[in-house]
Amino acid sequence: MAIKAAFFDIDGTLVSFKTHQIPASTIKAIEQAKEQGVKIFISTGRPVAIINNIDTIRHLIDGYITFNGARSFIGEEDITLMPIPETEVRAMIEDASRRDYAVLVCGRDVVALHNHKPIFDEIFVQALGVNNIDINKPVEPLLSQSVLQLTPFFSEEDEKAISPSMPHCVSARWHPSFTDITVQGADKGNALKQMSKHLGIGLEECIAFGDGGNDMTILQTAGIGVAMGNAYEGVKAVADYVTTSVDEDGIRNAFIHFGIINN
């Protein structure tokens, strides 16, 4: 069956961790797929406010899955919007103050950082190139709005300690030093189901690409799930196909392998 929609994680899939850019081969492959009638979607853990590294293909994108699936949208229309209960947001903020770790609090359109720590700069600013967050913006005004994602900078052991206080939430860790927390049911795989239903296409007509733990649900849900060569081993294990790395034309090579584009 022909592929009608392609879904791409950003960091480590579209964008190289080495160059912080989308490889030229990836841009060309997506342009070619678009010419063949394939719809192009982003599928990221990033909040909308910090998607700052895809400008070279932004004009080709038909829609977005963001916040690991807590919000997906096409144009101005939200397909999914799944906030975390306010009591559980406040439980994490209080825990972060007590045990002294940083948390990125992500609203639908605005993000704010609670309890700034150097690790935030090391990972988000330097390693991921997220340079547009005002670390002085107060968190409190966000807490009474819809918070779609919390990103605490702590270990898996710390995560286990707070999880009983957040019974309606799930974690999608794609980095040893932090995780993304959303409400239960908010994951990339569920967002893909809602998006494909909205588009009127079958899941078997979708292909998804990813490299991190937060990509596993969408790779398992899509008709074809592709793990990048630089993906975690657990991600590769659930994929239908493992392509080369983001820096070795991985997306282009997978598109050719599945006949979505020609050489």
PDB file of C-alpha atoms in Angstrom:
ATOM      1  CA  MET A   1       0.000   0.000   0.000  1.00  0.00           C
ATOM      2  CA  ALA A   2       1.304   3.451  -0.904  1.00  0.00           C
ATOM      3  CA  ILE A   3       2.550   5.716   1.866  1.00  0.00           C
ATOM      4  CA  LYS A   4       0.437   8.865   2.201  1.00  0.00           C
ATOM      5  CA  ALA A   5       1.971  10.503   5.295  1.00  0.00           C
ATOM      6  CA  ALA A   6       5.434  10.593   6.886  1.00  0.00           C
ATOM      7  CA  PHE A   7       6.091  11.542  10.518  1.00  0.00           C
ATOM      8  CA  PHE A   8       9.506  12.714  11.710  1.00  0.00           C
ATOM      9  CA  ASP A   9      11.025  13.163  15.124  1.00  0.00           C
ATOM     10  CA  ILE A  10      13.333  16.192  15.200  1.00  0.00           C
ATOM     11  CA  ASP A  11      16.406  15.739  17.405  1.00  0.00           C
ATOM     12  CA  GLY A  12      18.597  12.872  16.222  1.00  0.00           C
ATOM     13  CA  THR A  13      16.226  12.069  13.347  1.00  0.00           C
ATOM     14  CA  LEU A  14      15.734  15.160  11.198  1.00  0.00           C
ATOM     15  CA  VAL A  15      18.382  17.249  12.925  1.00  0.00           C
ATOM     16  CA  SER A  16      21.916  16.031  13.527  1.00  0.00           C
ATOM     17  CA  PHE A  17      23.234  16.159  17.079  1.00  0.00           C
ATOM     18  CA  LYS A  18      26.638  16.925  15.548  1.00  0.00           C
ATOM     19  CA  THR A  19      25.756  19.844  13.275  1.00  0.00           C
ATOM     20  CA  HIS A  20      22.385  20.961  14.748  1.00  0.00           C
ATOM     21  CA  GLN A  21      21.144  21.106  11.155  1.00  0.00           C
ATOM     22  CA  ILE A  22      18.986  19.027   8.825  1.00  0.00           C
ATOM     23  CA  PRO A  23      21.273  17.261   6.310  1.00  0.00           C
ATOM     24  CA  ALA A  24      20.907  18.343   2.689  1.00  0.00           C
ATOM     25  CA  SER A  25      20.033  14.773   1.667  1.00  0.00           C
ATOM     26  CA  THR A  26      17.115  14.787   4.126  1.00  0.00           C
ATOM     27  CA  ILE A  27      15.774  18.092   2.814  1.00  0.00           C
ATOM     28  CA  LYS A  28      15.921  16.830  -0.767  1.00  0.00           C
ATOM     29  CA  ALA A  29      14.288  13.499   0.135  1.00  0.00           C
ATOM     30  CA  ILE A  30      11.405  15.249   1.893  1.00  0.00           C
ATOM     31  CA  GLU A  31      10.966  17.606  -1.061  1.00  0.00           C
ATOM     32  CA  GLN A  32      10.811  14.597  -3.399  1.00  0.00           C
ATOM     33  CA  ALA A  33       8.307  12.785  -1.170  1.00  0.00           C
ATOM     34  CA  LYS A  34       6.156  15.900  -1.025  1.00  0.00           C
ATOM     35  CA  GLU A  35       6.192  16.060  -4.817  1.00  0.00           C
ATOM     36  CA  GLN A  36       4.885  12.470  -4.819  1.00  0.00           C
ATOM     37  CA  GLY A  37       1.905  13.563  -2.719  1.00  0.00           C
ATOM     38  CA  VAL A  38       3.175  12.394   0.676  1.00  0.00           C
ATOM     39  CA  LYS A  39       2.051  14.629   3.536  1.00  0.00           C
ATOM     40  CA  ILE A  40       4.853  15.656   5.902  1.00  0.00           C
ATOM     41  CA  PHE A  41       4.446  15.840   9.675  1.00  0.00           C
ATOM     42  CA  ILE A  42       6.668  16.619  12.637  1.00  0.00           C
ATOM     43  CA  SER A  43       6.500  14.272  15.649  1.00  0.00           C
ATOM     44  CA  THR A  44       8.524  15.715  18.517  1.00  0.00           C
ATOM     45  CA  GLY A  45       8.858  15.916  22.257  1.00  0.00           C
ATOM     46  CA  ARG A  46       9.566  19.611  21.881  1.00  0.00           C
ATOM     47  CA  PRO A  47       6.930  22.161  22.834  1.00  0.00           C
ATOM     48  CA  VAL A  48       5.890  24.380  19.940  1.00  0.00           C
ATOM     49  CA  ALA A  49       7.669  27.334  21.548  1.00  0.00           C
ATOM     50  CA  ILE A  50      11.109  25.727  21.182  1.00  0.00           C
ATOM     51  CA  ILE A  51      10.879  24.203  17.705  1.00  0.00           C
ATOM     52  CA  ASN A  52      13.663  26.425  16.401  1.00  0.00           C
ATOM     53  CA  ASN A  53      15.736  24.145  14.188  1.00  0.00           C
ATOM     54  CA  ILE A  54      13.584  23.088  11.209  1.00  0.00           C
ATOM     55  CA  ASP A  55      13.317  26.310   9.224  1.00  0.00           C
ATOM     56  CA  THR A  56      14.796  24.689   6.102  1.00  0.00           C
ATOM     57  CA  ILE A  57      11.746  22.407   5.766  1.00  0.00           C
ATOM     58  CA  ARG A  58       9.064  24.351   7.644  1.00  0.00           C
ATOM     59  CA  HIS A  59       7.336  25.308   4.389  1.00  0.00           C
ATOM     60  CA  LEU A  60       6.897  21.609   3.554  1.00  0.00           C
ATOM     61  CA  ILE A  61       5.184  20.625   6.825  1.00  0.00           C
ATOM     62  CA  ASP A  62       1.481  19.772   6.848  1.00  0.00           C
ATOM     63  CA  GLY A  63       1.021  19.367  10.594  1.00  0.00           C
ATOM     64  CA  TYR A  64       2.631  18.675  13.951  1.00  0.00           C
ATOM     65  CA  ILE A  65       2.647  16.209  16.821  1.00  0.00           C
ATOM     66  CA  THR A  66       4.277  18.059  19.727  1.00  0.00           C
ATOM     67  CA  PHE A  67       4.826  17.602  23.471  1.00  0.00           C
ATOM     68  CA  ASN A  68       5.234  13.854  22.786  1.00  0.00           C
ATOM     69  CA  GLY A  69       1.642  13.732  21.591  1.00  0.00           C
ATOM     70  CA  ALA A  70      -0.047  15.938  24.184  1.00  0.00           C
ATOM     71  CA  ARG A  71      -0.787  18.443  21.435  1.00  0.00           C
ATOM     72  CA  SER A  72      -1.140  17.706  17.740  1.00  0.00           C
ATOM     73  CA  PHE A  73      -2.451  20.188  15.237  1.00  0.00           C
ATOM     74  CA  ILE A  74      -2.876  21.161  11.599  1.00  0.00           C
ATOM     75  CA  GLY A  75      -2.804  24.881  10.990  1.00  0.00           C
ATOM     76  CA  GLU A  76      -4.812  26.500  13.794  1.00  0.00           C
ATOM     77  CA  GLU A  77      -6.855  23.354  14.521  1.00  0.00           C
ATOM     78  CA  ASP A  78      -5.898  21.207  17.502  1.00  0.00           C
ATOM     79  CA  ILE A  79      -6.362  17.492  16.860  1.00  0.00           C
ATOM     80  CA  THR A  80      -5.266  16.464  20.374  1.00  0.00           C
ATOM     81  CA  LEU A  81      -4.831  18.662  23.461  1.00  0.00           C
ATOM     82  CA  MET A  82      -4.211  16.753  26.695  1.00  0.00           C
ATOM     83  CA  PRO A  83      -3.096  18.754  29.763  1.00  0.00           C
ATOM     84  CA  ILE A  84      -1.618  17.360  32.987  1.00  0.00           C
ATOM     85  CA  PRO A  85      -3.867  17.736  36.076  1.00  0.00           C
ATOM     86  CA  GLU A  86      -2.918  20.929  37.931  1.00  0.00           C
ATOM     87  CA  THR A  87      -2.480  19.076  41.244  1.00  0.00           C
ATOM     88  CA  GLU A  88       0.185  16.862  39.663  1.00  0.00           C
ATOM     89  CA  VAL A  89       1.945  19.810  38.045  1.00  0.00           C
ATOM     90  CA  ARG A  90       2.157  21.498  41.435  1.00  0.00           C
ATOM     91  CA  ALA A  91       3.340  18.252  43.048  1.00  0.00           C
ATOM     92  CA  MET A  92       6.331  18.205  40.704  1.00  0.00           C
ATOM     93  CA  ILE A  93       7.117  21.887  41.228  1.00  0.00           C
ATOM     94  CA  GLU A  94       7.098  21.383  44.996  1.00  0.00           C
ATOM     95  CA  ASP A  95       9.263  18.270  44.688  1.00  0.00           C
ATOM     96  CA  ALA A  96      11.739  20.122  42.442  1.00  0.00           C
ATOM     97  CA  SER A  97      12.050  22.887  45.025  1.00  0.00           C
ATOM     98  CA  ARG A  98      12.495  20.384  47.849  1.00  0.00           C
ATOM     99  CA  ARG A  99      15.006  18.100  46.101  1.00  0.00           C
ATOM    100  CA  ASP A 100      16.589  20.917  44.086  1.00  0.00           C
ATOM    101  CA  TYR A 101      16.304  20.065  40.392  1.00  0.00           C
ATOM    102  CA  ALA A 102      15.225  22.072  37.353  1.00  0.00           C
ATOM    103  CA  VAL A 103      11.879  21.597  35.578  1.00  0.00           C
ATOM    104  CA  LEU A 104      10.814  23.043  32.247  1.00  0.00           C
ATOM    105  CA  VAL A 105       7.086  23.781  32.495  1.00  0.00           C
ATOM    106  CA  CYS A 106       5.441  23.723  29.069  1.00  0.00           C
ATOM    107  CA  GLY A 107       2.123  25.372  28.330  1.00  0.00           C
ATOM    108  CA  ARG A 108       0.372  25.246  24.974  1.00  0.00           C
ATOM    109  CA  ASP A 109       2.194  28.313  23.668  1.00  0.00           C
ATOM    110  CA  VAL A 110       4.597  29.364  26.449  1.00  0.00           C
ATOM    111  CA  VAL A 111       7.350  27.644  28.444  1.00  0.00           C
ATOM    112  CA  ALA A 112       9.028  28.646  31.696  1.00  0.00           C
ATOM    113  CA  LEU A 113      11.882  27.169  33.729  1.00  0.00           C
ATOM    114  CA  HIS A 114      11.551  26.423  37.438  1.00  0.00           C
ATOM    115  CA  ASN A 115      14.727  26.297  39.552  1.00  0.00           C
ATOM    116  CA  HIS A 116      17.363  26.953  36.873  1.00  0.00           C
ATOM    117  CA  LYS A 117      20.412  24.669  37.007  1.00  0.00           C
ATOM    118  CA  PRO A 118      23.580  24.502  34.845  1.00  0.00           C
ATOM    119  CA  ILE A 119      22.522  21.130  33.423  1.00  0.00           C
ATOM    120  CA  PHE A 120      19.696  22.904  31.592  1.00  0.00           C
ATOM    121  CA  ASP A 121      22.231  25.099  29.774  1.00  0.00           C
ATOM    122  CA  GLU A 122      24.563  22.171  29.091  1.00  0.00           C
ATOM    123  CA  ILE A 123      21.880  20.016  27.480  1.00  0.00           C
ATOM    124  CA  PHE A 124      19.186  22.277  26.077  1.00  0.00           C
ATOM    125  CA  VAL A 125      21.198  25.341  25.107  1.00  0.00           C
ATOM    126  CA  GLN A 126      24.540  23.818  24.143  1.00  0.00           C
ATOM    127  CA  ALA A 127      23.747  20.241  23.076  1.00  0.00           C
ATOM    128  CA  LEU A 128      20.262  20.749  21.587  1.00  0.00           C
ATOM    129  CA  GLY A 129      20.610  24.357  20.450  1.00  0.00           C
ATOM    130  CA  VAL A 130      17.508  25.592  22.284  1.00  0.00           C
ATOM    131  CA  ASN A 131      18.437  29.236  22.689  1.00  0.00           C
ATOM    132  CA  ASN A 132      15.059  30.953  22.889  1.00  0.00           C
ATOM    133  CA  ILE A 133      13.901  30.226  26.451  1.00  0.00           C
ATOM    134  CA  ASP A 134      13.742  33.145  28.877  1.00  0.00           C
ATOM    135  CA  ILE A 135      15.004  31.568  32.105  1.00  0.00           C
ATOM    136  CA  ASN A 136      13.719  34.553  34.076  1.00  0.00           C
ATOM    137  CA  LYS A 137      10.075  34.096  33.036  1.00  0.00           C
ATOM    138  CA  PRO A 138       7.982  33.256  36.129  1.00  0.00           C
ATOM    139  CA  VAL A 139       6.436  29.789  36.289  1.00  0.00           C
ATOM    140  CA  GLU A 140       3.450  30.596  38.511  1.00  0.00           C
ATOM    141  CA  PRO A 141       1.218  32.136  35.784  1.00  0.00           C
ATOM    142  CA  LEU A 142       1.549  28.910  33.781  1.00  0.00           C
ATOM    143  CA  LEU A 143       0.377  26.666  36.593  1.00  0.00           C
ATOM    144  CA  SER A 144      -3.264  27.726  36.372  1.00  0.00           C
ATOM    145  CA  GLN A 145      -3.286  27.238  32.585  1.00  0.00           C
ATOM    146  CA  SER A 146      -3.071  24.033  30.552  1.00  0.00           C
ATOM    147  CA  VAL A 147       0.350  22.491  31.187  1.00  0.00           C
ATOM    148  CA  LEU A 148       0.952  19.877  28.504  1.00  0.00           C
ATOM    149  CA  GLN A 149       4.415  18.691  29.487  1.00  0.00           C
ATOM    150  CA  LEU A 150       6.917  18.810  32.319  1.00  0.00           C
ATOM    151  CA  THR A 151      10.602  18.214  31.635  1.00  0.00           C
ATOM    152  CA  PRO A 152      12.465  17.563  34.904  1.00  0.00           C
ATOM    153  CA  PHE A 153      16.243  17.313  34.829  1.00  0.00           C
ATOM    154  CA  PHE A 154      16.775  14.339  37.078  1.00  0.00           C
ATOM    155  CA  SER A 155      17.740  10.659  37.127  1.00  0.00           C
ATOM    156  CA  GLU A 156      15.554   7.589  36.725  1.00  0.00           C
ATOM    157  CA  GLU A 157      15.812   7.041  40.498  1.00  0.00           C
ATOM    158  CA  ASP A 158      14.458  10.543  41.142  1.00  0.00           C
ATOM    159  CA  GLU A 159      11.697   9.816  38.650  1.00  0.00           C
ATOM    160  CA  LYS A 160      10.611   6.738  40.588  1.00  0.00           C
ATOM    161  CA  ALA A 161      10.433   8.797  43.780  1.00  0.00           C
ATOM    162  CA  ILE A 162       7.990  11.376  42.385  1.00  0.00           C
ATOM    163  CA  SER A 163       5.853   9.045  40.258  1.00  0.00           C
ATOM    164  CA  PRO A 164       3.413   8.059  43.082  1.00  0.00           C
ATOM    165  CA  SER A 165       2.499  11.754  43.392  1.00  0.00           C
ATOM    166  CA  MET A 166       1.685  11.908  39.657  1.00  0.00           C
ATOM    167  CA  PRO A 167      -0.590   8.893  39.113  1.00  0.00           C
ATOM    168  CA  HIS A 168      -2.170  10.211  35.910  1.00  0.00           C
ATOM    169  CA  CYS A 169       1.152  10.864  34.162  1.00  0.00           C
ATOM    170  CA  VAL A 170       3.614   8.908  32.056  1.00  0.00           C
ATOM    171  CA  SER A 171       7.294   9.458  31.344  1.00  0.00           C
ATOM    172  CA  ALA A 172       9.067   9.313  27.975  1.00  0.00           C
ATOM    173  CA  ARG A 173      12.795   9.450  28.646  1.00  0.00           C
ATOM    174  CA  TRP A 174      15.040  10.052  25.656  1.00  0.00           C
ATOM    175  CA  HIS A 175      18.080  11.368  27.526  1.00  0.00           C
ATOM    176  CA  PRO A 176      19.812  10.062  30.678  1.00  0.00           C
ATOM    177  CA  SER A 177      19.644  13.470  32.371  1.00  0.00           C
ATOM    178  CA  PHE A 178      16.003  14.396  31.821  1.00  0.00           C
ATOM    179  CA  THR A 179      12.623  13.038  30.828  1.00  0.00           C
ATOM    180  CA  ASP A 180       9.397  14.365  29.335  1.00  0.00           C
ATOM    181  CA  ILE A 181       6.276  13.852  31.442  1.00  0.00           C
ATOM    182  CA  THR A 182       2.779  14.022  29.951  1.00  0.00           C
ATOM    183  CA  VAL A 183      -0.682  12.897  30.994  1.00  0.00           C
ATOM    184  CA  GLN A 184      -1.516   9.217  30.428  1.00  0.00           C
ATOM    185  CA  GLY A 185      -2.574   8.527  26.861  1.00  0.00           C
ATOM    186  CA  ALA A 186      -0.526  11.433  25.543  1.00  0.00           C
ATOM    187  CA  ASP A 187       2.145   9.771  23.457  1.00  0.00           C
ATOM    188  CA  LYS A 188       3.232   9.946  19.848  1.00  0.00           C
ATOM    189  CA  GLY A 189       1.515   6.685  18.938  1.00  0.00           C
ATOM    190  CA  ASN A 190      -1.876   7.804  20.199  1.00  0.00           C
ATOM    191  CA  ALA A 191      -1.446  11.173  18.492  1.00  0.00           C
ATOM    192  CA  LEU A 192      -0.725   9.354  15.223  1.00  0.00           C
ATOM    193  CA  LYS A 193      -3.989   7.421  15.583  1.00  0.00           C
ATOM    194  CA  GLN A 194      -5.926  10.650  16.073  1.00  0.00           C
ATOM    195  CA  MET A 195      -4.090  12.407  13.253  1.00  0.00           C
ATOM    196  CA  SER A 196      -4.606   9.596  10.740  1.00  0.00           C
ATOM    197  CA  LYS A 197      -8.296   9.421  11.651  1.00  0.00           C
ATOM    198  CA  HIS A 198      -8.605  13.173  11.118  1.00  0.00           C
ATOM    199  CA  LEU A 199      -6.833  12.896   7.762  1.00  0.00           C
ATOM    200  CA  GLY A 200      -8.967   9.955   6.681  1.00  0.00           C
ATOM    201  CA  ILE A 201      -5.999   7.680   6.002  1.00  0.00           C
ATOM    202  CA  GLY A 202      -5.076   4.298   7.441  1.00  0.00           C
ATOM    203  CA  LEU A 203      -2.235   3.723   9.867  1.00  0.00           C
ATOM    204  CA  GLU A 204      -0.804   1.317   7.308  1.00  0.00           C
ATOM    205  CA  GLU A 205      -0.416   4.300   4.970  1.00  0.00           C
ATOM    206  CA  CYS A 206       1.862   6.082   7.455  1.00  0.00           C
ATOM    207  CA  ILE A 207       5.621   5.868   7.932  1.00  0.00           C
ATOM    208  CA  ALA A 208       7.316   7.180  11.089  1.00  0.00           C
ATOM    209  CA  PHE A 209      10.963   7.907  11.878  1.00  0.00           C
ATOM    210  CA  GLY A 210      12.624   8.191  15.286  1.00  0.00           C
ATOM    211  CA  ASP A 211      15.681   7.543  17.432  1.00  0.00           C
ATOM    212  CA  GLY A 212      14.653   7.924  21.096  1.00  0.00           C
ATOM    213  CA  GLY A 213      12.541   6.204  23.709  1.00  0.00           C
ATOM    214  CA  ASN A 214       9.717   8.664  23.165  1.00  0.00           C
ATOM    215  CA  ASP A 215       9.484   7.484  19.539  1.00  0.00           C
ATOM    216  CA  MET A 216       8.744   3.856  20.313  1.00  0.00           C
ATOM    217  CA  THR A 217       4.954   4.162  20.393  1.00  0.00           C
ATOM    218  CA  ILE A 218       4.730   5.893  17.026  1.00  0.00           C
ATOM    219  CA  LEU A 219       7.136   3.430  15.387  1.00  0.00           C
ATOM    220  CA  GLN A 220       4.946   0.588  16.653  1.00  0.00           C
ATOM    221  CA  THR A 221       1.715   2.307  15.571  1.00  0.00           C
ATOM    222  CA  ALA A 222       2.646   3.390  12.051  1.00  0.00           C
ATOM    223  CA  GLY A 223       2.403   0.984   9.157  1.00  0.00           C
ATOM    224  CA  ILE A 224       6.172   1.318   8.824  1.00  0.00           C
ATOM    225  CA  GLY A 225       8.309   2.304  11.810  1.00  0.00           C
ATOM    226  CA  VAL A 226      11.875   3.298  10.959  1.00  0.00           C
ATOM    227  CA  ALA A 227      14.636   3.610  13.558  1.00  0.00           C
ATOM    228  CA  MET A 228      17.637   5.742  12.723  1.00  0.00           C
ATOM    229  CA  GLY A 229      21.061   4.097  12.774  1.00  0.00           C
ATOM    230  CA  ASN A 230      21.940   6.293  15.756  1.00  0.00           C
ATOM    231  CA  ALA A 231      18.827   5.177  17.690  1.00  0.00           C
ATOM    232  CA  TYR A 232      18.842   3.470  21.067  1.00  0.00           C
ATOM    233  CA  GLU A 233      18.897  -0.325  20.826  1.00  0.00           C
ATOM    234  CA  GLY A 234      15.441  -0.571  22.378  1.00  0.00           C
ATOM    235  CA  VAL A 235      14.076   1.675  19.644  1.00  0.00           C
ATOM    236  CA  LYS A 236      15.697  -0.418  16.933  1.00  0.00           C
ATOM    237  CA  ALA A 237      14.150  -3.532  18.473  1.00  0.00           C
ATOM    238  CA  VAL A 238      10.571  -2.299  17.966  1.00  0.00           C
ATOM    239  CA  ALA A 239      11.125  -0.809  14.501  1.00  0.00           C
ATOM    240  CA  ASP A 240      10.175  -2.486  11.244  1.00  0.00           C
ATOM    241  CA  TYR A 241      13.363  -1.221   9.649  1.00  0.00           C
ATOM    242  CA  VAL A 242      16.668   0.280  10.791  1.00  0.00           C
ATOM    243  CA  THR A 243      18.168   2.810   8.411  1.00  0.00           C
ATOM    244  CA  THR A 244      21.527   4.560   8.563  1.00  0.00           C
ATOM    245  CA  SER A 245      22.172   7.443  10.951  1.00  0.00           C
ATOM    246  CA  VAL A 246      20.919  10.999  10.562  1.00  0.00           C
ATOM    247  CA  ASP A 247      24.432  11.976   9.443  1.00  0.00           C
ATOM    248  CA  GLU A 248      24.582   9.146   6.895  1.00  0.00           C
ATOM    249  CA  ASP A 249      21.505   9.986   4.789  1.00  0.00           C
ATOM    250  CA  GLY A 250      19.223   7.823   6.944  1.00  0.00           C
ATOM    251  CA  ILE A 251      15.910   9.329   5.882  1.00  0.00           C
ATOM    252  CA  ARG A 252      16.820   9.406   2.204  1.00  0.00           C
ATOM    253  CA  ASN A 253      18.011   5.795   2.316  1.00  0.00           C
ATOM    254  CA  ALA A 254      14.801   4.605   3.987  1.00  0.00           C
ATOM    255  CA  PHE A 255      12.636   6.482   1.501  1.00  0.00           C
ATOM    256  CA  ILE A 256      14.492   4.786  -1.346  1.00  0.00           C
ATOM    257  CA  HIS A 257      14.291   1.380   0.376  1.00  0.00           C
ATOM    258  CA  PHE A 258      10.507   1.611   0.634  1.00  0.00           C
ATOM    259  CA  GLY A 259      10.049   3.033  -2.849  1.00  0.00           C
ATOM    260  CA  ILE A 260       8.735   6.394  -1.652  1.00  0.00           C
ATOM    261  CA  ILE A 261      11.301   8.200  -3.801  1.00  0.00           C
ATOM    262  CA  ASN A 262      13.699   7.140  -6.506  1.00  0.00           C
ATOM    263  CA  ASN A 263      17.460   7.621  -6.352  1.00  0.00           C
TER     264      ASN A 263
END
